[in-house]
Amino acid sequence: MSEEFEPKILAYCCQWCSYAAADLAGSMRLQYPPNVRIIRVPCTGRVDMLYLLRAIEDGADGVFLSGCLLDDCHYVNGNYKALKRVEKVKGMLEALGIEPGRVEMYFNSSAMGPQFAQTCIDFTERIRKLGPLYPQPRQAAVGA
Ligand code: FES
């Protein structure tokens, strides 16, 4: 008997656009996987590479950032900085033998509730296909 793998996913969303998009998705009653846990940040430019690596180290199967559309960051270029950091972290993961696709950067404006929901659906499906990052604890054998 095999249980379907339910990935643990962390999403850092900037408060101005992507967090508002998540709110809009909720107001529109759009469904997206409960696997995604959202952390609101002032700007994706505030997310240090260590936040991404620490999330992976602490058991997340995937992490993504969702910020304002490029050139629409409320702090000028925070999302560009975040994009660069995500690319660096992907390189680090690859060097460690971990699939770089477990980390991603997305851009969703506050009006993009449906796109945000789709981002969550697509990323969850991607991580589900990659499988668990850490081996799952084995079920105790009955009667053993
Ligand atoms: Fe949204 Fe910078 S304020 S990414």
Short mmCIF file of C-alpha atoms and ligand atoms in Angstrom, two decimals, residues 13-18 41-46 66-69 72-80 82 105 107-108, ligand 1:
data_model
loop_
_atom_site.label_atom_id
_atom_site.label_comp_id
_atom_site.label_asym_id
_atom_site.label_seq_id
_atom_site.Cartn_x
_atom_site.Cartn_y
_atom_site.Cartn_z
CA CYS A 13 5.24 36.36 -1.19
CA CYS A 14 5.78 40.10 -1.27
CA GLN A 15 3.02 41.97 0.51
CA TRP A 16 2.32 44.43 -2.31
CA CYS A 17 1.58 42.08 -5.16
CA SER A 18 1.78 38.34 -4.69
CA VAL A 41 7.53 39.49 3.22
CA PRO A 42 7.80 43.23 2.49
CA CYS A 43 9.53 42.51 -0.82
CA THR A 44 11.10 39.44 -2.39
CA GLY A 45 14.33 41.44 -2.35
CA ARG A 46 14.20 40.99 1.42
CA SER A 66 6.50 35.26 -5.75
CA GLY A 67 7.01 38.95 -6.25
CA CYS A 68 5.74 41.90 -8.21
CA LEU A 69 6.03 41.84 -11.98
CA ASP A 72 6.90 46.91 -10.85
CA CYS A 73 8.68 46.22 -7.55
CA HIS A 74 7.63 48.74 -4.91
CA TYR A 75 11.26 48.94 -3.85
CA VAL A 76 12.53 49.50 -7.41
CA ASN A 77 14.54 46.34 -8.06
CA GLY A 78 13.96 43.92 -5.18
CA ASN A 79 12.48 41.28 -7.48
CA TYR A 80 15.51 41.47 -9.78
CA ALA A 82 15.52 37.99 -5.67
CA MET A 105 10.89 32.56 -8.73
CA PHE A 107 5.95 37.12 -10.60
CA ASN A 108 2.29 37.81 -9.86
FE1 FES B 1 6.99 43.10 -4.56
FE2 FES B 1 9.49 44.06 -4.33
S1 FES B 1 7.68 44.87 -3.48
S2 FES B 1 8.82 42.21 -5.23
#
